[in-house]
PDB file of C-alpha atoms and ligand atoms in Angstrom:
ATOM      1  CA  MET O  24    -163.303  50.308  30.971  1.00 98.00           C
ATOM      2  CA  HIS O  25    -163.908  48.290  34.121  1.00 98.00           C
ATOM      3  CA  ASN O  26    -160.467  48.917  35.582  1.00 98.00           C
ATOM      4  CA  ALA O  27    -160.858  52.646  34.888  1.00 98.00           C
ATOM      5  CA  ALA O  28    -164.261  52.565  36.597  1.00 98.00           C
ATOM      6  CA  PHE O  29    -162.893  50.690  39.646  1.00 98.00           C
ATOM      7  CA  ALA O  30    -160.100  53.255  39.949  1.00 98.00           C
ATOM      8  CA  ALA O  31    -162.541  56.161  39.620  1.00 98.00           C
ATOM      9  CA  LEU O  32    -164.658  54.767  42.458  1.00 98.00           C
ATOM     10  CA  GLY O  33    -161.642  53.908  44.618  1.00 98.00           C
ATOM     11  CA  LEU O  34    -162.413  50.164  44.512  1.00 98.00           C
ATOM     12  CA  ASP O  35    -159.431  47.848  44.900  1.00 97.00           C
ATOM     13  CA  TRP O  36    -160.830  45.472  42.276  1.00 98.00           C
ATOM     14  CA  ARG O  37    -159.343  44.117  39.043  1.00 98.00           C
ATOM     15  CA  TYR O  38    -160.930  43.047  35.742  1.00 98.00           C
ATOM     16  CA  LEU O  39    -158.881  40.361  33.974  1.00 97.00           C
ATOM     17  CA  ALA O  40    -159.318  38.386  30.746  1.00 96.00           C
ATOM     18  CA  PHE O  41    -158.977  34.593  30.642  1.00 97.00           C
ATOM     19  CA  GLU O  42    -159.180  32.367  27.614  1.00 97.00           C
ATOM     20  CA  VAL O  43    -161.241  29.316  28.570  1.00 97.00           C
ATOM     21  CA  ASN O  44    -161.821  26.269  26.420  1.00 97.00           C
ATOM     22  CA  PRO O  45    -165.615  25.664  26.298  1.00 97.00           C
ATOM     23  CA  LYS O  46    -165.112  22.163  27.682  1.00 97.00           C
ATOM     24  CA  ASN O  47    -163.644  23.720  30.841  1.00 98.00           C
ATOM     25  CA  LEU O  48    -166.300  26.401  31.294  1.00 98.00           C
ATOM     26  CA  ARG O  49    -168.060  24.705  34.208  1.00 98.00           C
ATOM     27  CA  ALA O  50    -164.743  24.235  36.027  1.00 98.00           C
ATOM     28  CA  ALA O  51    -163.784  27.858  35.315  1.00 98.00           C
ATOM     29  CA  ILE O  52    -167.050  29.176  36.799  1.00 98.00           C
ATOM     30  CA  GLU O  53    -166.681  26.921  39.853  1.00 97.00           C
ATOM     31  CA  GLY O  54    -163.050  27.977  40.221  1.00 97.00           C
ATOM     32  CA  ALA O  55    -163.909  31.678  40.074  1.00 98.00           C
ATOM     33  CA  LYS O  56    -166.598  31.124  42.711  1.00 97.00           C
ATOM     34  CA  ALA O  57    -164.158  29.206  44.928  1.00 96.00           C
ATOM     35  CA  MET O  58    -161.649  32.035  44.653  1.00 96.00           C
ATOM     36  CA  ASN O  59    -164.255  34.595  45.737  1.00 96.00           C
ATOM     37  CA  PHE O  60    -164.440  36.452  42.440  1.00 98.00           C
ATOM     38  CA  ALA O  61    -167.192  39.066  42.475  1.00 98.00           C
ATOM     39  CA  GLY O  62    -168.326  38.005  39.025  1.00 98.00           C
ATOM     40  CA  LEU O  63    -167.554  37.239  35.421  1.00 98.00           C
ATOM     41  CA  ASN O  64    -168.310  38.357  31.910  1.00 98.00           C
ATOM     42  CA  LEU O  65    -168.584  35.747  29.189  1.00 97.00           C
ATOM     43  CA  THR O  66    -168.300  36.050  25.445  1.00 94.00           C
ATOM     44  CA  VAL O  67    -168.474  33.826  22.353  1.00 88.00           C
ATOM     45  CA  PRO O  68    -168.988  30.841  22.575  1.00 90.00           C
ATOM     46  CA  HIS O  69    -169.790  30.756  26.282  1.00 95.00           C
ATOM     47  CA  LYS O  70    -172.962  32.840  26.529  1.00 93.00           C
ATOM     48  CA  LEU O  71    -175.336  29.997  25.665  1.00 90.00           C
ATOM     49  CA  LEU O  72    -173.382  27.255  27.439  1.00 94.00           C
ATOM     50  CA  ALA O  73    -173.375  29.172  30.730  1.00 96.00           C
ATOM     51  CA  VAL O  74    -177.201  29.167  30.899  1.00 95.00           C
ATOM     52  CA  GLU O  75    -177.001  25.529  32.065  1.00 96.00           C
ATOM     53  CA  MET O  76    -174.095  26.108  34.429  1.00 97.00           C
ATOM     54  CA  VAL O  77    -175.186  28.856  36.804  1.00 97.00           C
ATOM     55  CA  ASP O  78    -177.165  28.247  40.012  1.00 97.00           C
ATOM     56  CA  MET O  79    -179.851  30.808  39.155  1.00 97.00           C
ATOM     57  CA  LEU O  80    -180.936  32.867  36.180  1.00 98.00           C
ATOM     58  CA  ASP O  81    -181.953  36.490  36.535  1.00 98.00           C
ATOM     59  CA  GLU O  82    -185.066  37.504  34.559  1.00 96.00           C
ATOM     60  CA  SER O  83    -182.831  39.108  31.900  1.00 96.00           C
ATOM     61  CA  ALA O  84    -180.990  35.847  31.192  1.00 96.00           C
ATOM     62  CA  LYS O  85    -184.270  33.894  31.182  1.00 94.00           C
ATOM     63  CA  THR O  86    -185.843  36.312  28.709  1.00 92.00           C
ATOM     64  CA  TRP O  87    -182.929  36.481  26.257  1.00 91.00           C
ATOM     65  CA  GLY O  88    -181.699  32.917  26.745  1.00 89.00           C
ATOM     66  CA  ALA O  89    -178.027  33.838  27.110  1.00 92.00           C
ATOM     67  CA  VAL O  90    -175.697  34.743  29.982  1.00 96.00           C
ATOM     68  CA  ASN O  91    -172.983  37.358  29.473  1.00 97.00           C
ATOM     69  CA  THR O  92    -172.621  38.352  33.141  1.00 98.00           C
ATOM     70  CA  ILE O  93    -172.359  36.284  36.326  1.00 98.00           C
ATOM     71  CA  ARG O  94    -172.471  37.565  39.893  1.00 98.00           C
ATOM     72  CA  PHE O  95    -171.310  35.371  42.748  1.00 98.00           C
ATOM     73  CA  ASP O  96    -173.088  35.851  46.037  1.00 94.00           C
ATOM     74  CA  LYS O  97    -174.520  33.854  48.962  1.00 93.00           C
ATOM     75  CA  LYS O  98    -177.017  32.199  46.617  1.00 92.00           C
ATOM     76  CA  GLY O  99    -174.265  31.013  44.271  1.00 95.00           C
ATOM     77  CA  ALA O 100    -173.614  31.966  40.650  1.00 98.00           C
ATOM     78  CA  ILE O 101    -176.397  34.128  39.217  1.00 98.00           C
ATOM     79  CA  GLY O 102    -176.571  34.568  35.440  1.00 98.00           C
ATOM     80  CA  PHE O 103    -177.614  37.882  33.853  1.00 98.00           C
ATOM     81  CA  ASN O 104    -177.830  39.255  30.334  1.00 97.00           C
ATOM     82  CA  THR O 105    -176.828  42.884  29.836  1.00 98.00           C
ATOM     83  CA  ASP O 106    -176.412  42.773  26.023  1.00 97.00           C
ATOM     84  CA  ALA O 107    -180.058  43.142  25.046  1.00 97.00           C
ATOM     85  CA  ASP O 108    -180.788  46.336  26.997  1.00 97.00           C
ATOM     86  CA  ALA O 109    -177.395  47.734  25.969  1.00 98.00           C
ATOM     87  CA  LEU O 110    -178.267  47.384  22.287  1.00 98.00           C
ATOM     88  CA  THR O 111    -181.529  49.284  22.483  1.00 98.00           C
ATOM     89  CA  GLN O 112    -180.029  51.926  24.769  1.00 98.00           C
ATOM     90  CA  SER O 113    -177.282  52.508  22.194  1.00 98.00           C
ATOM     91  CA  LEU O 114    -179.766  52.578  19.278  1.00 98.00           C
ATOM     92  CA  ARG O 115    -181.751  55.260  21.102  1.00 97.00           C
ATOM     93  CA  GLU O 116    -178.759  57.313  22.215  1.00 97.00           C
ATOM     94  CA  ASP O 117    -176.565  57.050  19.134  1.00 98.00           C
ATOM     95  CA  LEU O 118    -179.198  57.049  16.375  1.00 98.00           C
ATOM     96  CA  LYS O 119    -182.088  58.772  18.191  1.00 97.00           C
ATOM     97  CA  LEU O 120    -184.215  55.940  16.911  1.00 96.00           C
ATOM     98  CA  GLU O 121    -187.844  55.351  17.887  1.00 96.00           C
ATOM     99  CA  LEU O 122    -188.062  51.565  18.031  1.00 97.00           C
ATOM    100  CA  ARG O 123    -191.800  51.218  18.518  1.00 98.00           C
ATOM    101  CA  GLY O 124    -193.355  50.813  15.085  1.00 98.00           C
ATOM    102  CA  ALA O 125    -189.995  50.743  13.278  1.00 98.00           C
ATOM    103  CA  LYS O 126    -189.137  48.527  10.319  1.00 98.00           C
ATOM    104  CA  VAL O 127    -185.805  46.774  10.767  1.00 98.00           C
ATOM    105  CA  LEU O 128    -183.583  44.726   8.474  1.00 98.00           C
ATOM    106  CA  LEU O 129    -181.422  42.476  10.655  1.00 98.00           C
ATOM    107  CA  LEU O 130    -178.282  41.018   9.084  1.00 98.00           C
ATOM    108  CA  GLY O 131    -177.050  37.833  10.752  1.00 97.00           C
ATOM    109  CA  ALA O 132    -178.489  34.967  12.759  1.00 95.00           C
ATOM    110  CA  GLY O 133    -175.802  34.164  15.329  1.00 90.00           C
ATOM    111  CA  GLY O 134    -175.982  34.755  19.078  1.00 88.00           C
ATOM    112  CA  ALA O 135    -175.963  38.556  18.882  1.00 93.00           C
ATOM    113  CA  ALA O 136    -178.595  38.600  16.122  1.00 95.00           C
ATOM    114  CA  ARG O 137    -180.865  36.304  18.113  1.00 94.00           C
ATOM    115  CA  THR O 138    -180.730  38.575  21.167  1.00 94.00           C
ATOM    116  CA  ALA O 139    -181.297  41.598  18.910  1.00 97.00           C
ATOM    117  CA  ALA O 140    -184.331  40.046  17.179  1.00 97.00           C
ATOM    118  CA  LEU O 141    -186.027  39.145  20.464  1.00 96.00           C
ATOM    119  CA  LYS O 142    -185.211  42.475  22.118  1.00 97.00           C
ATOM    120  CA  LEU O 143    -186.381  44.552  19.135  1.00 98.00           C
ATOM    121  CA  ALA O 144    -189.603  42.533  19.024  1.00 98.00           C
ATOM    122  CA  SER O 145    -190.124  43.150  22.742  1.00 97.00           C
ATOM    123  CA  GLU O 146    -189.758  46.885  22.011  1.00 97.00           C
ATOM    124  CA  LYS O 147    -192.669  46.490  19.569  1.00 97.00           C
ATOM    125  CA  VAL O 148    -190.940  47.178  16.277  1.00 98.00           C
ATOM    126  CA  ALA O 149    -193.549  46.782  13.532  1.00 98.00           C
ATOM    127  CA  GLU O 150    -191.623  44.582  11.116  1.00 98.00           C
ATOM    128  CA  LEU O 151    -188.450  42.572  11.269  1.00 98.00           C
ATOM    129  CA  PHE O 152    -186.654  41.128   8.231  1.00 98.00           C
ATOM    130  CA  VAL O 153    -183.920  38.600   8.990  1.00 98.00           C
ATOM    131  CA  VAL O 154    -181.232  37.915   6.378  1.00 98.00           C
ATOM    132  CA  ASN O 155    -178.381  35.486   6.933  1.00 98.00           C
ATOM    133  CA  ARG O 156    -175.826  33.527   4.888  1.00 97.00           C
ATOM    134  CA  THR O 157    -177.252  30.316   6.338  1.00 97.00           C
ATOM    135  CA  GLN O 158    -180.970  30.662   5.614  1.00 97.00           C
ATOM    136  CA  SER O 159    -182.021  27.913   8.048  1.00 98.00           C
ATOM    137  CA  LYS O 160    -180.610  29.929  10.968  1.00 96.00           C
ATOM    138  CA  ALA O 161    -182.514  33.042   9.848  1.00 98.00           C
ATOM    139  CA  GLU O 162    -185.687  30.956   9.749  1.00 98.00           C
ATOM    140  CA  LYS O 163    -185.054  29.579  13.216  1.00 97.00           C
ATOM    141  CA  ILE O 164    -184.652  33.072  14.695  1.00 96.00           C
ATOM    142  CA  ALA O 165    -187.667  34.386  12.786  1.00 98.00           C
ATOM    143  CA  GLY O 166    -189.758  31.456  14.047  1.00 98.00           C
ATOM    144  CA  GLU O 167    -188.671  31.916  17.641  1.00 95.00           C
ATOM    145  CA  THR O 168    -189.312  35.671  17.528  1.00 97.00           C
ATOM    146  CA  LYS O 169    -192.784  35.246  15.999  1.00 97.00           C
ATOM    147  CA  LYS O 170    -193.676  32.689  18.637  1.00 96.00           C
ATOM    148  CA  GLN O 171    -192.639  34.908  21.550  1.00 94.00           C
ATOM    149  CA  PHE O 172    -193.941  38.163  20.055  1.00 96.00           C
ATOM    150  CA  PRO O 173    -196.908  37.369  17.783  1.00 96.00           C
ATOM    151  CA  SER O 174    -197.781  41.047  17.198  1.00 95.00           C
ATOM    152  CA  VAL O 175    -194.538  41.682  15.292  1.00 98.00           C
ATOM    153  CA  ILE O 176    -194.402  40.811  11.582  1.00 98.00           C
ATOM    154  CA  VAL O 177    -191.259  38.725  11.159  1.00 98.00           C
ATOM    155  CA  SER O 178    -189.968  37.328   7.886  1.00 98.00           C
ATOM    156  CA  THR O 179    -186.753  36.215   6.257  1.00 98.00           C
ATOM    157  CA  GLY O 180    -185.378  37.833   3.117  1.00 97.00           C
ATOM    158  CA  PHE O 181    -185.017  41.452   2.010  1.00 98.00           C
ATOM    159  CA  PRO O 182    -187.753  44.081   2.504  1.00 97.00           C
ATOM    160  CA  LYS O 183    -189.670  45.429  -0.497  1.00 96.00           C
ATOM    161  CA  ALA O 184    -189.922  48.957   0.895  1.00 96.00           C
ATOM    162  CA  LYS O 185    -187.980  51.466   3.013  1.00 98.00           C
ATOM    163  CA  VAL O 186    -186.730  50.514   6.480  1.00 98.00           C
ATOM    164  CA  ASP O 187    -185.925  52.671   9.507  1.00 98.00           C
ATOM    165  CA  LEU O 188    -182.883  50.628  10.464  1.00 98.00           C
ATOM    166  CA  ILE O 189    -180.383  48.156   9.071  1.00 98.00           C
ATOM    167  CA  LEU O 190    -178.663  46.354  11.937  1.00 98.00           C
ATOM    168  CA  ASN O 191    -175.507  44.398  11.214  1.00 98.00           C
ATOM    169  CA  ALA O 192    -175.116  41.522  13.661  1.00 97.00           C
ATOM    170  CA  THR O 193    -172.801  39.441  11.468  1.00 96.00           C
ATOM    171  CA  SER O 194    -169.076  39.317  12.043  1.00 94.00           C
ATOM    172  CA  LEU O 195    -168.454  40.450   8.450  1.00 96.00           C
ATOM    173  CA  GLY O 196    -166.448  43.645   8.734  1.00 95.00           C
ATOM    174  CA  LEU O 197    -164.225  42.652  11.648  1.00 94.00           C
ATOM    175  CA  LYS O 198    -161.372  42.151   9.196  1.00 93.00           C
ATOM    176  CA  THR O 199    -160.456  45.108   7.010  1.00 89.00           C
ATOM    177  CA  ASP O 200    -160.580  43.043   3.821  1.00 93.00           C
ATOM    178  CA  ASP O 201    -164.070  41.662   4.612  1.00 95.00           C
ATOM    179  CA  SER O 202    -166.791  42.563   2.156  1.00 94.00           C
ATOM    180  CA  SER O 203    -169.911  44.426   3.287  1.00 96.00           C
ATOM    181  CA  PRO O 204    -172.553  42.202   4.947  1.00 98.00           C
ATOM    182  CA  LEU O 205    -175.223  43.935   2.832  1.00 98.00           C
ATOM    183  CA  ASP O 206    -175.708  42.891  -0.773  1.00 95.00           C
ATOM    184  CA  GLU O 207    -176.693  46.238  -2.272  1.00 96.00           C
ATOM    185  CA  LYS O 208    -178.043  44.568  -5.383  1.00 96.00           C
ATOM    186  CA  GLN O 209    -180.685  43.038  -3.119  1.00 96.00           C
ATOM    187  CA  PHE O 210    -181.363  46.089  -0.965  1.00 98.00           C
ATOM    188  CA  SER O 211    -180.120  49.636  -1.482  1.00 97.00           C
ATOM    189  CA  LEU O 212    -178.789  51.716   1.390  1.00 98.00           C
ATOM    190  CA  LYS O 213    -180.867  54.568  -0.044  1.00 97.00           C
ATOM    191  CA  GLU O 214    -183.863  52.673   1.297  1.00 98.00           C
ATOM    192  CA  ALA O 215    -182.612  52.881   4.913  1.00 98.00           C
ATOM    193  CA  ARG O 216    -182.853  55.805   7.333  1.00 98.00           C
ATOM    194  CA  ALA O 217    -180.195  54.527   9.727  1.00 98.00           C
ATOM    195  CA  VAL O 218    -177.519  51.839   9.884  1.00 98.00           C
ATOM    196  CA  TYR O 219    -176.063  50.363  13.082  1.00 98.00           C
ATOM    197  CA  ASP O 220    -173.067  48.051  12.954  1.00 98.00           C
ATOM    198  CA  MET O 221    -172.480  45.990  16.116  1.00 98.00           C
ATOM    199  CA  ILE O 222    -168.822  45.872  15.120  1.00 97.00           C
ATOM    200  CA  TYR O 223    -166.833  48.651  16.811  1.00 96.00           C
ATOM    201  CA  ARG O 224    -163.338  47.802  15.564  1.00 95.00           C
ATOM    202  CA  PRO O 225    -162.691  49.015  12.907  1.00 95.00           C
ATOM    203  CA  ALA O 226    -164.666  52.115  13.901  1.00 95.00           C
ATOM    204  CA  GLU O 227    -165.990  52.461  10.352  1.00 96.00           C
ATOM    205  CA  THR O 228    -166.715  49.236   8.514  1.00 97.00           C
ATOM    206  CA  LYS O 229    -167.306  49.185   4.750  1.00 97.00           C
ATOM    207  CA  LEU O 230    -171.014  49.054   5.550  1.00 98.00           C
ATOM    208  CA  LEU O 231    -170.874  52.238   7.645  1.00 98.00           C
ATOM    209  CA  VAL O 232    -168.749  54.112   5.088  1.00 97.00           C
ATOM    210  CA  ALA O 233    -171.238  53.242   2.331  1.00 97.00           C
ATOM    211  CA  ALA O 234    -174.205  54.054   4.575  1.00 98.00           C
ATOM    212  CA  LYS O 235    -172.824  57.522   5.339  1.00 98.00           C
ATOM    213  CA  LYS O 236    -172.317  58.157   1.617  1.00 98.00           C
ATOM    214  CA  SER O 237    -175.941  57.217   1.032  1.00 97.00           C
ATOM    215  CA  GLY O 238    -177.066  59.756   3.627  1.00 97.00           C
ATOM    216  CA  CYS O 239    -178.029  57.307   6.408  1.00 98.00           C
ATOM    217  CA  LYS O 240    -177.522  58.081  10.082  1.00 98.00           C
ATOM    218  CA  THR O 241    -174.843  55.701  11.331  1.00 98.00           C
ATOM    219  CA  ALA O 242    -173.394  54.317  14.555  1.00 98.00           C
ATOM    220  CA  ASN O 243    -171.019  51.511  15.458  1.00 98.00           C
ATOM    221  CA  GLY O 244    -171.258  49.022  18.342  1.00 98.00           C
ATOM    222  CA  LEU O 245    -169.141  50.910  20.856  1.00 98.00           C
ATOM    223  CA  GLY O 246    -172.216  52.237  22.653  1.00 98.00           C
ATOM    224  CA  MET O 247    -173.544  48.693  23.014  1.00 98.00           C
ATOM    225  CA  LEU O 248    -170.216  47.496  24.379  1.00 98.00           C
ATOM    226  CA  LEU O 249    -170.139  50.413  26.812  1.00 98.00           C
ATOM    227  CA  HIS O 250    -173.650  49.876  28.130  1.00 98.00           C
ATOM    228  CA  GLN O 251    -173.386  46.095  28.551  1.00 98.00           C
ATOM    229  CA  GLY O 252    -170.230  46.778  30.567  1.00 98.00           C
ATOM    230  CA  ALA O 253    -171.803  49.532  32.635  1.00 98.00           C
ATOM    231  CA  LYS O 254    -174.773  47.326  33.499  1.00 98.00           C
ATOM    232  CA  ALA O 255    -172.443  44.465  34.497  1.00 98.00           C
ATOM    233  CA  PHE O 256    -170.432  46.892  36.653  1.00 98.00           C
ATOM    234  CA  GLU O 257    -173.613  47.875  38.504  1.00 98.00           C
ATOM    235  CA  ILE O 258    -174.614  44.213  38.978  1.00 98.00           C
ATOM    236  CA  TRP O 259    -171.236  43.394  40.567  1.00 98.00           C
ATOM    237  CA  THR O 260    -170.630  46.505  42.633  1.00 98.00           C
ATOM    238  CA  GLY O 261    -174.151  47.743  43.394  1.00 98.00           C
ATOM    239  CA  LYS O 262    -172.895  51.233  42.531  1.00 98.00           C
ATOM    240  CA  PRO O 263    -173.818  53.496  39.598  1.00 98.00           C
ATOM    241  CA  ALA O 264    -171.311  53.039  36.770  1.00 98.00           C
ATOM    242  CA  PRO O 265    -169.159  56.106  35.980  1.00 98.00           C
ATOM    243  CA  LEU O 266    -170.211  56.133  32.320  1.00 98.00           C
ATOM    244  CA  ASP O 267    -167.987  58.982  31.149  1.00 98.00           C
ATOM    245  CA  VAL O 268    -164.896  57.374  32.665  1.00 98.00           C
ATOM    246  CA  MET O 269    -165.787  54.037  31.078  1.00 98.00           C
ATOM    247  CA  ARG O 270    -166.467  55.580  27.664  1.00 97.00           C
ATOM    248  CA  ARG O 271    -163.150  57.447  27.698  1.00 97.00           C
ATOM    249  CA  ALA O 272    -161.235  54.297  28.709  1.00 97.00           C
ATOM    250  CA  LEU O 273    -162.970  52.289  25.987  1.00 97.00           C
ATOM    251  CA  GLU O 274    -162.198  54.835  23.295  1.00 95.00           C
ATOM    252  CA  GLN O 275    -158.601  55.003  24.400  1.00 96.00           C
ATOM    253  CA  ASN O 276    -158.197  51.228  24.438  1.00 94.00           C
ATOM    254  CA  VAL O 277    -160.153  50.447  21.287  1.00 93.00           C
ATOM    255  CA  TYR O 278    -159.115  53.381  19.096  1.00 94.00           C
ATOM    256  CA  GLY O 279    -155.963  54.596  20.815  1.00 91.00           C
ATOM    257  CA  HIS O 280    -157.177  58.187  21.253  1.00 82.00           C
TER     258      HIS O 280
HETATM  259  P1  LIG X 361    -171.763  34.385  15.871  1.00 80.54           P
HETATM  260  O1  LIG X 361    -170.521  33.656  15.499  1.00 80.54           O
HETATM  261  O2  LIG X 361    -172.781  33.749  16.759  1.00 80.54           O
HETATM  262  O3  LIG X 361    -172.546  34.799  14.494  1.00 80.54           O
HETATM  263  C1  LIG X 361    -171.848  35.243  13.354  1.00 80.54           C
HETATM  264  C2  LIG X 361    -172.814  35.719  12.273  1.00 80.54           C
HETATM  265  O4  LIG X 361    -172.059  36.275  11.198  1.00 80.54           O
HETATM  266  C3  LIG X 361    -173.666  34.603  11.667  1.00 80.54           C
HETATM  267  O5  LIG X 361    -174.895  35.129  11.266  1.00 80.54           O
HETATM  268  C4  LIG X 361    -172.820  34.204  10.447  1.00 80.54           C
HETATM  269  O6  LIG X 361    -173.566  33.615   9.402  1.00 80.54           O
HETATM  270  C5  LIG X 361    -172.337  35.574   9.992  1.00 80.54           C
HETATM  271  N1  LIG X 361    -171.113  35.455   9.191  1.00 80.54           N
HETATM  272  C6  LIG X 361    -169.868  35.136   9.633  1.00 80.54           C
HETATM  273  N2  LIG X 361    -169.004  35.117   8.610  1.00 80.54           N
HETATM  274  C7  LIG X 361    -169.719  35.411   7.489  1.00 80.54           C
HETATM  275  C8  LIG X 361    -169.381  35.533   6.107  1.00 80.54           C
HETATM  276  N3  LIG X 361    -168.137  35.346   5.664  1.00 80.54           N
HETATM  277  N4  LIG X 361    -170.370  35.872   5.237  1.00 80.54           N
HETATM  278  C9  LIG X 361    -171.623  36.069   5.671  1.00 80.54           C
HETATM  279  N5  LIG X 361    -172.010  35.958   6.970  1.00 80.54           N
HETATM  280  C10 LIG X 361    -171.070  35.633   7.866  1.00 80.54           C
HETATM  281  O7  LIG X 361    -171.263  35.776  16.457  1.00 80.54           O
HETATM  282  P2  LIG X 361    -172.065  36.797  17.410  1.00 80.54           P
HETATM  283  O8  LIG X 361    -173.494  36.764  17.028  1.00 80.54           O
HETATM  284  O9  LIG X 361    -171.702  36.582  18.811  1.00 80.54           O
HETATM  285  O10 LIG X 361    -171.404  38.210  16.974  1.00 80.54           O
HETATM  286  C11 LIG X 361    -171.710  38.821  15.738  1.00 80.54           C
HETATM  287  C12 LIG X 361    -171.037  40.179  15.647  1.00 80.54           C
HETATM  288  O11 LIG X 361    -171.563  41.072  16.616  1.00 80.54           O
HETATM  289  C13 LIG X 361    -169.517  40.124  15.870  1.00 80.54           C
HETATM  290  O12 LIG X 361    -168.914  40.995  14.946  1.00 80.54           O
HETATM  291  C14 LIG X 361    -169.349  40.659  17.270  1.00 80.54           C
HETATM  292  O13 LIG X 361    -168.111  41.300  17.414  1.00 80.54           O
HETATM  293  C15 LIG X 361    -170.500  41.669  17.345  1.00 80.54           C
HETATM  294  N6  LIG X 361    -170.944  41.894  18.724  1.00 80.54           N
HETATM  295  C16 LIG X 361    -170.828  43.148  19.242  1.00 80.54           C
HETATM  296  C17 LIG X 361    -171.235  43.411  20.536  1.00 80.54           C
HETATM  297  C18 LIG X 361    -171.085  44.798  21.083  1.00 80.54           C
HETATM  298  O14 LIG X 361    -171.146  44.963  22.299  1.00 80.54           O
HETATM  299  N7  LIG X 361    -170.924  45.801  20.245  1.00 80.54           N
HETATM  300  C19 LIG X 361    -171.807  42.362  21.388  1.00 80.54           C
HETATM  301  C20 LIG X 361    -171.915  41.075  20.733  1.00 80.54           C
HETATM  302  C21 LIG X 361    -171.489  40.864  19.456  1.00 80.54           C
HETATM  303  P3  LIG X 361    -173.824  32.017   9.375  1.00 80.54           P
HETATM  304  O15 LIG X 361    -174.960  31.783  10.316  1.00 80.54           O
HETATM  305  O16 LIG X 361    -174.156  31.732   7.966  1.00 80.54           O
HETATM  306  O17 LIG X 361    -172.555  31.359   9.846  1.00 80.54           O
END
């Protein structure tokens, strides 16, 4: 999506992927700076590690405690987070969801779930239920969210009543033979108005197929991926991102059509 956007704007820039061992992350960031890269994106497991390795943190990275975008400029390496805003933008666009006052069941307690919990709380959802395979991690996220946003009711475990949104932030569903991340014996999809799966490949996870059958509004994580990319593009280039071009390129690359 970035290369398509550079081409559309006539920028002679390139977006390339590098696999970096976490123990070499600091050297990789320094190396990119030395070679006059405009910036970087980082993904698992680098987003938390990079917080300690940049010269400055933008407000977004300070607030969400993770860096997925770096810009190199005169001041050095500046760390940003574009994931959090991208998630809520996609929830609003793709599900037409009103977040303020909503009740949300969050599945997962990894990096993406943590950002989601804090961001949803900052948007003043009414209640947040965190469910994760490893209970201690769900408790840690719930505790952190409650501390930062005391007005939001945060608990671990399944809700006892209807929710406006189930948000899958686990990696269960990435593989086609994965089971659904939601145990329907514990919570029925009939009790949810909408289901968002952060996974975008496959386009329809088992969770989304079942959610559709139950009459829920559904969306996958492509919109989140698009918007975190578009925001990073704007941070690097200072120009408005050509969203339609980026969306088309993403769909073509991810789904092949
Ligand atoms: P992490 O590795 O930090 O977290 C993984 C989460 O999935 C944990 O909660 C983990 O539970 C759970 N999990 C993994 N395997 C299983 C299993 N077999 N059974 C039950 N739970 C399981 O990953 P991230 O938080 O970075 O990413 C999570 C998902 O979100 C990924 O699918 C990723 O692709 C997607 N994502 C999408 C983005 C987008 O732009 N659309 C952006 C970022 C992430 P436990 O704690 O017990 O290990």
